[in-house]
Amino acid sequence: MVCQVRDGTLQVLLWRRARAPHAGNWSLPVGPVGLAETLEEAVARHLATKVDVRDLAHLEQLGTWSAVGRVPGRRVLATSYLGLVPTTSDPDTPHDTSWHRADDLPAMAFDHGDVVAYALGRVRAKLAYTNIGFALAPEEFTMAELSKLYAATLGRPVSVTNLQRVLVRRDVLEATGGFAASGSAGGRPAARYRFRRHTLEVTDAFPVLRPRGPATAGPRQPGAAPRS
Amino acid sequence: MVCQVRDGTLQVLLWRRARAPHAGNWSLPVGPVGLAETLEEAVARHLATKVDVRDLAHLEQLGTWSAVGRVPGRRVLATSYLGLVPTTSDPDTPHDTSWHRADDLPAMAFDHGDVVAYALGRVRAKLAYTNIGFALAPEEFTMAELSKLYAATLGRPVSVTNLQRVLVRRDVLEATGGFAASGSAGGRPAARYRFRRHTLEVTDAFPVLRPRGPATAGPRQPGAAPRS
DNA sequence: TCAAAAGTGTTCGGCCTACACCCATGC
DNA sequence: GCATGGGTGTAGGCCGAACACTTTTGA
């Protein structure tokens, strides 16, 4: 399942099926695995050739669906993946595919509705305890822009102030030193930030039942303050 | 991958392969999926018939491994599962299978070492934010016993005091009203507890970036997506 | 000088750890 | 009594949410 923040909302790329079963219904992009490729390679291949998605900033496996009747007529196991595309990418999708708002999805073919619901839950959860935002955001951004991106993904407003503090304290973001120009209405220019790393990391593992670490061991010490 | 707390340590059930490839090496119990069964049904079937594991208190999918050369000679995709067995169960395992301490595992066939490492990480993580302990613990227990179980799984000591407070606050445990007998050395009798629910629940979804709920909303509600 | 937008200081509350202290039992 | 083990009270720390306040710009 490929998703991207477009026009201020989280959207999912769907494909309208041409043939039976479920002809005319929306489904996720799918395809078979070759004998000489991994699942990840197969996913990347199908996405690139079928829907022109070549800028996957993150790809992770969700799970394998195996209900016996999930595809009528024959036995098909399907392993689903979550792919994230940054806002700066705009694939040249074919006519039978289009983006759909995550909060307004159509009925879907097979068990793809379950897959999408699971995937959306996972992205939203991971925003809270990993640096997964790197895969949705552009290379550089202001905190206001990042807040809008998070809000679009989560489906609710996100405080700019607290977002900045949390992500900087966790060392997920760093200031680039650059500033965005003020708008025509004036206002203080916004500092530009970037994600420190562009591979998925758990930045805040759940802390319960762990003994309190020695005060010196904490890599919790922040870097330099974002002002210079 | 089946695991259980035995003799105060977390152990994994392994099977010694008789034939090539990897003859003589330890591997996880495996088996093919039938055309008319789900993956979960296939796992339960193989575990029951091959290694007499019939008391799976919890079974969850881990992921699908697809490296091209993972099985020499032919293409095999494998979907791995995590199965948990409570301490009260003692399967009658055949001669070619045996339990191995999680902290002292042998070299393993195929990519099974990776699977085991991944599974152990998942169990340990989920102890912190779900009620997954129900699948390892007996029906009733004292807090001292549960603490030993957690310690065995996590590989480090767990404070009885704080474990009790955390799990009761989250409404994961409830007192049965019964008491364990004091030992011969005396001491106050320990209250007996049980897990309130015996299906996996996220009891403490990661709270970051969420607006503060209305104070009247009571204890935290579950329902967020699983984190993994 | 004022409005607008960004960033910081500070308070508040929740939750978890640690540790001291109280309770119940057998000898 | 007193040792032994279980349970509770309480203090301290960390972290995040909320919000007021300061900073920096354009008109």
Short mmCIF file of C-alpha atoms (C1' of nucleotides) in Angstrom, two decimals:
data_model
loop_
_atom_site.label_atom_id
_atom_site.label_comp_id
_atom_site.label_asym_id
_atom_site.label_seq_id
_atom_site.Cartn_x
_atom_site.Cartn_y
_atom_site.Cartn_z
CA MET A 1 0.00 0.00 0.00
CA VAL A 2 1.50 3.27 -1.13
CA CYS A 3 0.61 6.46 0.65
CA GLN A 4 1.61 10.08 0.48
CA VAL A 5 0.46 13.37 1.89
CA ARG A 6 -1.16 15.27 -0.96
CA ASP A 7 -3.11 18.50 -0.76
CA GLY A 8 -2.86 18.47 3.00
CA THR A 9 -4.36 15.01 3.53
CA LEU A 10 -3.02 11.50 3.67
CA GLN A 11 -3.87 9.65 0.47
CA VAL A 12 -3.64 6.07 -0.74
CA LEU A 13 -2.90 4.97 -4.26
CA LEU A 14 -5.62 2.65 -5.59
CA TRP A 15 -6.15 0.91 -8.86
CA ARG A 16 -9.51 0.21 -10.48
CA ARG A 17 -9.76 -3.41 -11.45
CA ALA A 18 -10.61 -4.08 -15.08
CA ARG A 19 -11.51 -7.76 -14.87
CA ALA A 20 -13.22 -10.29 -12.65
CA PRO A 21 -13.12 -10.95 -9.83
CA HIS A 22 -14.26 -7.65 -8.38
CA ALA A 23 -14.21 -5.93 -11.77
CA GLY A 24 -14.72 -2.20 -11.41
CA ASN A 25 -13.77 -2.20 -7.75
CA TRP A 26 -10.81 -0.42 -6.27
CA SER A 27 -7.86 -2.47 -5.10
CA LEU A 28 -4.28 -2.05 -4.07
CA PRO A 29 -1.58 -2.45 -6.70
CA VAL A 30 -0.56 -6.11 -6.67
CA GLY A 31 1.57 -8.52 -8.60
CA PRO A 32 3.31 -11.87 -8.47
CA VAL A 33 6.77 -12.61 -7.11
CA GLY A 34 9.39 -13.92 -9.45
CA LEU A 35 11.48 -16.97 -8.64
CA ALA A 36 14.67 -14.95 -8.52
CA GLU A 37 13.64 -11.90 -6.56
CA THR A 38 12.74 -11.11 -2.96
CA LEU A 39 9.33 -9.83 -2.01
CA GLU A 40 10.77 -6.36 -1.59
CA GLU A 41 12.24 -6.45 -5.06
CA ALA A 42 8.94 -7.63 -6.48
CA VAL A 43 7.08 -4.81 -4.74
CA ALA A 44 9.51 -2.20 -6.01
CA ARG A 45 9.33 -3.63 -9.52
CA HIS A 46 5.53 -3.67 -9.68
CA LEU A 47 5.20 -0.20 -8.22
CA ALA A 48 7.74 1.28 -10.60
CA THR A 49 6.41 -0.34 -13.75
CA LYS A 50 2.69 -0.28 -13.06
CA VAL A 51 2.07 2.98 -11.27
CA ASP A 52 5.36 4.85 -11.77
CA VAL A 53 6.14 4.97 -8.05
CA ARG A 54 9.93 5.14 -7.97
CA ASP A 55 10.58 7.35 -4.96
CA LEU A 56 9.78 4.99 -2.13
CA ALA A 57 11.44 6.59 0.86
CA HIS A 58 10.39 3.70 3.05
CA LEU A 59 9.10 0.20 2.44
CA GLU A 60 8.13 -2.24 5.13
CA GLN A 61 6.32 -5.52 5.28
CA LEU A 62 2.92 -5.56 6.93
CA GLY A 63 1.90 -9.19 6.89
CA THR A 64 0.68 -12.14 4.92
CA TRP A 65 -3.01 -12.71 4.34
CA SER A 66 -4.06 -16.32 3.98
CA ALA A 67 -7.83 -16.66 4.35
CA VAL A 68 -8.85 -19.55 2.15
CA GLY A 69 -11.49 -17.76 0.10
CA ARG A 70 -9.80 -14.38 -0.14
CA VAL A 71 -9.50 -14.71 -3.89
CA PRO A 72 -12.41 -16.56 -5.43
CA GLY A 73 -11.58 -19.63 -7.46
CA ARG A 74 -7.99 -20.24 -6.50
CA ARG A 75 -5.65 -20.15 -3.55
CA VAL A 76 -3.62 -16.96 -3.34
CA LEU A 77 -1.48 -15.89 -0.42
CA ALA A 78 -0.63 -12.21 -0.37
CA THR A 79 2.12 -10.45 1.52
CA SER A 80 1.33 -6.77 1.92
CA TYR A 81 3.76 -3.91 2.17
CA LEU A 82 3.60 -0.31 3.25
CA GLY A 83 5.34 2.17 0.98
CA LEU A 84 5.79 5.84 1.82
CA VAL A 85 6.42 8.55 -0.74
CA PRO A 86 7.63 12.05 0.19
CA THR A 87 5.56 15.08 -0.73
CA THR A 88 8.15 16.13 -3.27
CA SER A 89 7.40 13.18 -5.51
CA ASP A 90 4.54 13.12 -8.00
CA PRO A 91 4.36 9.85 -9.87
CA ASP A 92 2.89 9.82 -13.34
CA THR A 93 0.11 7.38 -12.53
CA PRO A 94 -1.87 5.69 -15.29
CA HIS A 95 -5.53 6.40 -15.95
CA ASP A 96 -6.88 3.46 -13.99
CA THR A 97 -5.14 4.46 -10.76
CA SER A 98 -5.78 7.45 -8.54
CA TRP A 99 -5.15 8.78 -5.07
CA HIS A 100 -7.86 8.48 -2.45
CA ARG A 101 -8.10 10.31 0.84
CA ALA A 102 -7.43 7.99 3.76
CA ASP A 103 -10.49 9.36 5.54
CA ASP A 104 -12.76 8.72 2.57
CA LEU A 105 -11.88 5.39 1.06
CA PRO A 106 -14.14 3.47 -1.31
CA ALA A 107 -15.20 -0.11 -0.75
CA MET A 108 -12.33 -2.29 -1.85
CA ALA A 109 -11.78 -5.61 -3.57
CA PHE A 110 -10.64 -8.76 -1.76
CA ASP A 111 -9.37 -8.10 1.76
CA HIS A 112 -7.64 -4.92 0.69
CA GLY A 113 -9.79 -2.81 2.97
CA ASP A 114 -8.31 -4.66 5.94
CA VAL A 115 -4.82 -4.18 4.60
CA VAL A 116 -5.31 -0.44 4.22
CA ALA A 117 -6.79 -0.06 7.69
CA TYR A 118 -3.90 -1.98 9.19
CA ALA A 119 -1.34 0.02 7.25
CA LEU A 120 -2.82 3.36 8.23
CA GLY A 121 -2.83 2.34 11.87
CA ARG A 122 0.79 1.37 11.63
CA VAL A 123 1.94 4.61 10.00
CA ARG A 124 0.09 6.69 12.55
CA ALA A 125 1.45 4.72 15.46
CA LYS A 126 5.00 4.87 14.17
CA LEU A 127 4.88 8.63 13.86
CA ALA A 128 4.82 8.70 17.63
CA TYR A 129 7.83 6.54 18.47
CA THR A 130 10.01 6.41 15.35
CA ASN A 131 11.49 8.86 12.88
CA ILE A 132 9.24 7.60 10.09
CA GLY A 133 8.28 11.15 9.19
CA PHE A 134 11.44 11.33 7.09
CA ALA A 135 9.69 9.20 4.49
CA LEU A 136 6.76 11.57 4.11
CA ALA A 137 8.50 14.92 4.45
CA PRO A 138 10.60 16.80 1.91
CA GLU A 139 14.33 17.07 2.45
CA GLU A 140 14.00 20.37 4.32
CA PHE A 141 11.00 22.03 5.89
CA THR A 142 9.85 24.45 8.53
CA MET A 143 8.21 23.24 11.69
CA ALA A 144 4.89 24.67 10.54
CA GLU A 145 5.11 22.57 7.39
CA LEU A 146 6.07 19.46 9.32
CA SER A 147 3.22 20.02 11.71
CA LYS A 148 0.80 20.15 8.79
CA LEU A 149 2.28 16.91 7.48
CA TYR A 150 1.84 15.17 10.82
CA ALA A 151 -1.66 16.58 11.16
CA ALA A 152 -2.57 15.33 7.70
CA THR A 153 -1.28 11.87 8.51
CA LEU A 154 -2.84 11.62 11.95
CA GLY A 155 -6.09 13.29 10.99
CA ARG A 156 -6.00 15.80 13.83
CA PRO A 157 -4.13 18.97 14.64
CA VAL A 158 -0.58 18.73 15.96
CA SER A 159 0.94 21.46 18.08
CA VAL A 160 3.91 23.01 16.33
CA THR A 161 5.51 23.94 19.60
CA ASN A 162 5.43 20.50 21.14
CA LEU A 163 6.27 18.72 17.91
CA GLN A 164 9.45 20.72 17.63
CA ARG A 165 10.44 20.11 21.20
CA VAL A 166 9.80 16.40 21.12
CA LEU A 167 11.60 15.75 17.84
CA VAL A 168 14.59 17.89 18.67
CA ARG A 169 14.96 16.38 22.12
CA ARG A 170 14.96 12.93 20.55
CA ASP A 171 17.59 14.07 18.11
CA VAL A 172 15.33 13.19 15.20
CA LEU A 173 15.48 16.67 13.67
CA GLU A 174 18.27 19.11 13.25
CA ALA A 175 18.22 22.73 12.11
CA THR A 176 19.85 23.21 8.73
CA GLY A 177 20.79 26.79 9.56
CA GLY A 178 18.65 28.12 6.73
CA PHE A 179 15.52 30.17 7.08
CA ALA A 180 12.33 30.37 5.08
CA ALA A 181 11.30 33.77 3.77
CA SER A 182 8.52 35.54 5.61
CA GLY A 183 5.18 35.69 3.90
CA SER A 184 3.75 38.89 2.50
CA ALA A 185 1.98 39.47 5.80
CA GLY A 186 5.28 39.55 7.62
CA GLY A 187 6.21 37.42 10.56
CA ARG A 188 9.43 36.02 11.85
CA PRO A 189 11.19 33.81 9.31
CA ALA A 190 10.98 30.12 10.13
CA ALA A 191 14.09 28.04 10.69
CA ARG A 192 14.48 25.13 8.33
CA TYR A 193 14.94 21.62 9.66
CA ARG A 194 15.79 18.22 8.29
CA PHE A 195 15.57 14.66 9.57
CA ARG A 196 18.92 13.52 10.87
CA ARG A 197 18.58 10.02 9.50
CA HIS A 198 16.65 8.63 6.59
CA THR A 199 16.30 5.06 7.70
CA LEU A 200 13.68 3.87 10.13
CA GLU A 201 14.74 4.05 13.76
CA VAL A 202 12.85 3.55 16.95
CA THR A 203 13.56 6.81 18.71
CA ASP A 204 11.58 6.23 21.85
CA ALA A 205 11.31 2.61 22.87
CA PHE A 206 8.63 1.96 25.40
CA PRO A 207 10.24 2.52 28.78
CA VAL A 208 8.12 0.52 31.17
CA LEU A 209 9.61 -2.00 33.62
CA ARG A 210 13.12 -0.95 32.84
CA PRO A 211 15.40 0.02 35.71
CA ARG A 212 16.36 3.64 35.72
CA GLY A 213 19.58 3.87 33.80
CA PRO A 214 22.65 5.54 35.21
CA ALA A 215 22.26 9.27 34.77
CA THR A 216 25.34 9.40 32.58
CA ALA A 217 24.25 6.72 30.13
CA GLY A 218 21.41 8.74 28.69
CA PRO A 219 21.88 9.74 25.07
CA ARG A 220 18.93 11.93 25.88
CA GLN A 221 21.17 14.99 25.99
CA PRO A 222 20.09 17.24 23.16
CA GLY A 223 22.43 18.74 20.66
CA ALA A 224 22.92 22.44 20.16
CA ALA A 225 19.90 24.67 20.48
CA PRO A 226 18.31 25.41 17.12
CA ARG A 227 19.23 29.05 17.12
CA SER A 228 22.42 30.57 15.91
CA MET B 1 8.75 -20.17 16.94
CA VAL B 2 7.40 -21.64 20.15
CA CYS B 3 8.66 -20.38 23.46
CA GLN B 4 7.92 -20.98 27.08
CA VAL B 5 9.40 -20.11 30.44
CA ARG B 6 10.93 -23.32 31.79
CA ASP B 7 13.13 -23.70 34.85
CA GLY B 8 13.17 -19.96 35.34
CA THR B 9 14.46 -19.08 31.89
CA LEU B 10 12.89 -18.36 28.54
CA GLN B 11 13.34 -21.32 26.21
CA VAL B 12 12.75 -22.00 22.56
CA LEU B 13 11.65 -25.28 21.04
CA LEU B 14 14.06 -26.47 18.34
CA TRP B 15 14.19 -29.46 16.13
CA ARG B 16 17.33 -31.22 14.94
CA ARG B 17 17.22 -31.71 11.22
CA ALA B 18 17.75 -35.25 10.00
CA ARG B 19 18.35 -34.60 6.31
CA ALA B 20 20.05 -32.18 4.00
CA PRO B 21 20.14 -29.30 3.72
CA HIS B 22 21.63 -28.41 7.06
CA ALA B 23 21.42 -32.01 8.30
CA GLY B 24 22.24 -32.20 12.00
CA ASN B 25 21.61 -28.49 12.57
CA TRP B 26 18.93 -27.07 14.78
CA SER B 27 15.95 -25.44 13.16
CA LEU B 28 12.49 -24.22 14.01
CA PRO B 29 9.57 -26.56 13.48
CA VAL B 30 8.28 -25.94 9.96
CA GLY B 31 5.82 -27.36 7.51
CA PRO B 32 3.86 -26.65 4.36
CA VAL B 33 0.49 -24.93 4.11
CA GLY B 34 -2.40 -26.88 2.71
CA LEU B 35 -4.64 -25.52 0.00
CA ALA B 36 -7.65 -25.44 2.28
CA GLU B 37 -6.23 -23.99 5.46
CA THR B 38 -5.00 -20.63 6.63
CA LEU B 39 -1.43 -20.12 7.74
CA GLU B 40 -2.59 -20.07 11.35
CA GLU B 41 -4.33 -23.39 10.92
CA ALA B 42 -1.26 -24.87 9.30
CA VAL B 43 0.94 -23.70 12.16
CA ALA B 44 -1.39 -25.13 14.77
CA ARG B 45 -1.59 -28.39 12.86
CA HIS B 46 2.15 -28.84 12.47
CA LEU B 47 2.88 -27.90 16.07
CA ALA B 48 0.26 -30.28 17.44
CA THR B 49 1.21 -33.24 15.30
CA LYS B 50 4.97 -32.85 15.14
CA VAL B 51 5.98 -31.57 18.55
CA ASP B 52 2.81 -32.10 20.60
CA VAL B 53 2.35 -28.39 21.30
CA ARG B 54 -1.40 -28.04 21.77
CA ASP B 55 -1.65 -25.35 24.41
CA LEU B 56 -0.77 -22.29 22.40
CA ALA B 57 -2.09 -19.45 24.52
CA HIS B 58 -1.07 -16.94 21.86
CA LEU B 59 -0.08 -17.15 18.23
CA GLU B 60 0.90 -14.22 16.09
CA GLN B 61 2.46 -13.74 12.73
CA LEU B 62 5.97 -12.36 12.61
CA GLY B 63 6.72 -11.95 8.93
CA THR B 64 7.55 -13.59 5.66
CA TRP B 65 11.13 -14.34 4.70
CA SER B 66 11.90 -14.28 1.01
CA ALA B 67 15.64 -14.13 0.40
CA VAL B 68 16.28 -15.97 -2.83
CA GLY B 69 18.85 -18.43 -1.54
CA ARG B 70 17.39 -19.01 1.90
CA VAL B 71 16.74 -22.66 1.09
CA PRO B 72 19.39 -24.14 -1.21
CA GLY B 73 18.16 -25.66 -4.41
CA ARG B 74 14.62 -24.39 -4.59
CA ARG B 75 12.57 -21.30 -3.90
CA VAL B 76 10.80 -21.38 -0.57
CA LEU B 77 8.99 -18.49 1.07
CA ALA B 78 8.42 -18.89 4.78
CA THR B 79 5.97 -17.08 7.00
CA SER B 80 7.07 -17.24 10.60
CA TYR B 81 4.87 -17.22 13.68
CA LEU B 82 5.39 -16.67 17.36
CA GLY B 83 3.66 -19.14 19.65
CA LEU B 84 3.57 -18.78 23.42
CA VAL B 85 2.93 -21.64 25.82
CA PRO B 86 2.05 -21.14 29.50
CA THR B 87 4.26 -22.61 32.19
CA THR B 88 1.55 -25.10 33.11
CA SER B 89 1.91 -26.94 29.83
CA ASP B 90 4.54 -29.58 29.21
CA PRO B 91 4.32 -31.00 25.71
CA ASP B 92 5.51 -34.52 25.09
CA THR B 93 8.14 -33.58 22.57
CA PRO B 94 9.77 -36.22 20.36
CA HIS B 95 13.40 -37.20 20.66
CA ASP B 96 14.68 -34.96 17.93
CA THR B 97 13.29 -31.80 19.49
CA SER B 98 14.32 -30.05 22.67
CA TRP B 99 14.09 -26.77 24.50
CA HIS B 100 16.98 -24.32 24.34
CA ARG B 101 17.61 -21.33 26.56
CA ALA B 102 17.00 -18.08 24.73
CA ASP B 103 20.29 -16.73 26.03
CA ASP B 104 22.27 -19.73 24.83
CA LEU B 105 21.03 -20.72 21.40
CA PRO B 106 22.94 -22.96 19.01
CA ALA B 107 23.76 -21.97 15.45
CA MET B 108 20.67 -22.57 13.40
CA ALA B 109 19.72 -23.76 9.94
CA PHE B 110 18.50 -21.47 7.15
CA ASP B 111 17.57 -17.99 8.38
CA HIS B 112 16.02 -19.36 11.54
CA GLY B 113 18.48 -17.55 13.74
CA ASP B 114 17.13 -14.26 12.42
CA VAL B 115 13.58 -15.40 13.03
CA VAL B 116 14.31 -16.33 16.62
CA ALA B 117 16.09 -13.05 17.32
CA TYR B 118 13.20 -11.10 15.87
CA ALA B 119 10.65 -13.11 17.81
CA LEU B 120 12.45 -12.72 21.12
CA GLY B 121 12.66 -8.97 20.59
CA ARG B 122 8.97 -8.82 19.91
CA VAL B 123 7.95 -10.80 22.99
CA ARG B 124 10.15 -8.70 25.22
CA ALA B 125 8.86 -5.45 23.77
CA LYS B 126 5.26 -6.51 24.06
CA LEU B 127 5.63 -7.35 27.72
CA ALA B 128 5.97 -3.63 28.28
CA TYR B 129 2.90 -2.29 26.51
CA THR B 130 0.48 -5.22 26.13
CA ASN B 131 -1.02 -7.89 28.35
CA ILE B 132 0.93 -10.62 26.54
CA GLY B 133 2.04 -12.06 29.86
CA PHE B 134 -1.24 -13.95 30.02
CA ALA B 135 0.13 -16.35 27.43
CA LEU B 136 3.19 -17.25 29.48
CA ALA B 137 1.73 -17.27 32.98
CA PRO B 138 -0.42 -19.90 34.66
CA GLU B 139 -4.07 -19.14 35.30
CA GLU B 140 -3.37 -17.79 38.79
CA PHE B 141 -0.14 -16.66 40.39
CA THR B 142 1.38 -14.48 43.05
CA MET B 143 3.18 -11.30 42.14
CA ALA B 144 6.49 -12.85 43.12
CA GLU B 145 5.88 -15.66 40.64
CA LEU B 146 4.86 -13.25 37.91
CA SER B 147 7.90 -11.15 38.56
CA LYS B 148 10.11 -14.22 38.08
CA LEU B 149 8.30 -14.97 34.84
CA TYR B 150 8.88 -11.45 33.53
CA ALA B 151 12.48 -11.54 34.69
CA ALA B 152 13.03 -14.84 32.91
CA THR B 153 11.56 -13.47 29.69
CA LEU B 154 13.35 -10.15 29.80
CA GLY B 155 16.63 -11.54 31.06
CA ARG B 156 16.93 -9.06 33.91
CA PRO B 157 15.35 -8.56 37.32
CA VAL B 158 11.90 -7.00 37.54
CA SER B 159 10.72 -5.18 40.64
CA VAL B 160 7.75 -6.97 42.18
CA THR B 161 6.44 -3.75 43.67
CA ASN B 162 6.39 -1.78 40.46
CA LEU B 163 5.22 -4.66 38.33
CA GLN B 164 2.17 -5.01 40.53
CA ARG B 165 1.40 -1.33 40.47
CA VAL B 166 1.80 -0.92 36.75
CA LEU B 167 -0.27 -3.95 35.82
CA VAL B 168 -3.05 -3.22 38.28
CA ARG B 169 -3.24 0.42 37.26
CA ARG B 170 -3.61 -0.64 33.66
CA ASP B 171 -6.32 -3.05 34.67
CA VAL B 172 -4.35 -5.96 33.23
CA LEU B 173 -4.36 -7.92 36.48
CA GLU B 174 -7.03 -8.48 39.08
CA ALA B 175 -6.80 -10.12 42.49
CA THR B 176 -8.63 -13.43 42.65
CA GLY B 177 -9.28 -13.03 46.36
CA GLY B 178 -7.29 -16.16 47.10
CA PHE B 179 -3.99 -16.34 48.93
CA ALA B 180 -0.97 -18.56 48.63
CA ALA B 181 0.17 -20.40 51.75
CA SER B 182 3.18 -19.03 53.55
CA GLY B 183 6.38 -20.98 53.24
CA SER B 184 7.89 -22.87 56.11
CA ALA B 185 9.90 -19.79 56.98
CA GLY B 186 6.72 -17.79 57.55
CA GLY B 187 5.92 -14.50 55.93
CA ARG B 188 2.73 -12.83 54.93
CA PRO B 189 0.67 -14.93 52.49
CA ALA B 190 0.79 -13.59 48.97
CA ALA B 191 -2.42 -12.55 47.23
CA ARG B 192 -3.19 -14.45 44.05
CA TYR B 193 -3.79 -12.62 40.81
CA ARG B 194 -5.00 -13.44 37.34
CA PHE B 195 -4.91 -11.69 33.97
CA ARG B 196 -8.24 -10.04 33.29
CA ARG B 197 -8.25 -10.91 29.60
CA HIS B 198 -6.65 -13.73 27.69
CA THR B 199 -6.47 -12.14 24.27
CA LEU B 200 -3.75 -9.76 23.23
CA GLU B 201 -4.53 -6.13 23.96
CA VAL B 202 -2.44 -3.02 23.73
CA THR B 203 -2.77 -1.71 27.24
CA ASP B 204 -0.59 1.33 26.92
CA ALA B 205 -0.54 2.81 23.47
CA PHE B 206 2.26 5.23 22.93
CA PRO B 207 0.93 8.60 24.02
CA VAL B 208 3.12 11.12 22.28
CA LEU B 209 1.70 13.96 20.22
CA ARG B 210 -1.81 13.24 21.33
CA PRO B 211 -3.82 16.06 22.82
CA ARG B 212 -4.54 15.62 26.48
CA GLY B 213 -7.83 13.81 26.75
CA PRO B 214 -10.66 15.15 28.87
CA ALA B 215 -9.88 14.36 32.48
CA THR B 216 -13.23 12.63 32.84
CA ALA B 217 -12.48 10.07 30.15
CA GLY B 218 -11.24 7.69 32.78
CA PRO B 219 -8.45 5.19 32.29
CA ARG B 220 -6.75 4.90 28.98
CA GLN B 221 -8.64 3.12 26.31
CA PRO B 222 -6.90 0.57 24.16
CA GLY B 223 -7.51 0.28 20.48
CA ALA B 224 -4.51 1.86 18.89
CA ALA B 225 -2.73 -0.08 16.25
CA PRO B 226 -0.11 -2.58 17.29
CA ARG B 227 3.37 -1.29 17.22
CA SER B 228 6.08 -3.46 15.96
"C1'" DT C 1 3.78 51.18 15.50
"C1'" DC C 2 1.07 47.23 14.65
"C1'" DA C 3 -0.10 42.67 13.03
"C1'" DA C 4 1.60 38.21 12.02
"C1'" DA C 5 4.28 34.26 12.50
"C1'" DA C 6 8.04 31.71 14.97
"C1'" DG C 7 10.26 30.26 18.92
"C1'" DT C 8 11.06 29.94 24.21
"C1'" DG C 9 9.93 29.86 29.32
"C1'" DT C 10 7.24 27.92 32.52
"C1'" DT C 11 3.62 25.49 34.79
"C1'" DC C 12 1.04 21.53 35.43
"C1'" DG C 13 -0.01 16.83 35.58
"C1'" DG C 14 0.75 11.98 34.75
"C1'" DC C 15 3.38 8.06 35.12
"C1'" DC C 16 7.22 5.34 36.59
"C1'" DT C 17 11.18 4.12 39.71
"C1'" DA C 18 13.07 3.66 44.09
"C1'" DC C 19 12.91 3.08 48.75
"C1'" DA C 20 11.14 3.35 53.32
"C1'" DC C 21 7.75 1.70 56.09
"C1'" DC C 22 3.71 -1.13 57.58
"C1'" DC C 23 1.23 -5.90 57.58
"C1'" DA C 24 0.64 -10.90 58.24
"C1'" DT C 25 2.42 -15.24 59.09
"C1'" DG C 26 5.45 -19.34 61.16
"C1'" DC C 27 8.58 -20.57 64.58
"C1'" DG D 1 9.36 -11.55 69.89
"C1'" DC D 2 11.53 -11.90 65.59
"C1'" DA D 3 12.68 -13.24 61.11
"C1'" DT D 4 10.58 -13.56 56.63
"C1'" DG D 5 8.19 -12.29 52.88
"C1'" DG D 6 4.10 -9.35 50.98
"C1'" DG D 7 2.04 -4.91 50.30
"C1'" DT D 8 1.51 0.26 50.49
"C1'" DG D 9 2.93 5.26 51.12
"C1'" DT D 10 5.56 8.58 49.36
"C1'" DA D 11 9.20 11.28 47.26
"C1'" DG D 12 11.72 12.40 43.12
"C1'" DG D 13 12.42 12.57 38.20
"C1'" DC D 14 11.32 12.72 33.51
"C1'" DC D 15 8.50 13.94 29.91
"C1'" DG D 16 4.85 15.85 27.32
"C1'" DA D 17 0.71 19.23 26.85
"C1'" DA D 18 -0.78 23.70 27.32
"C1'" DC D 19 -0.25 28.43 27.25
"C1'" DA D 20 1.76 32.84 28.05
"C1'" DC D 21 5.42 35.55 26.56
"C1'" DT D 22 9.27 37.15 23.69
"C1'" DT D 23 11.51 37.64 19.11
"C1'" DT D 24 11.63 38.89 14.33
"C1'" DT D 25 9.78 40.22 10.32
"C1'" DG D 26 6.59 43.13 6.65
"C1'" DA D 27 3.50 46.77 5.99
#
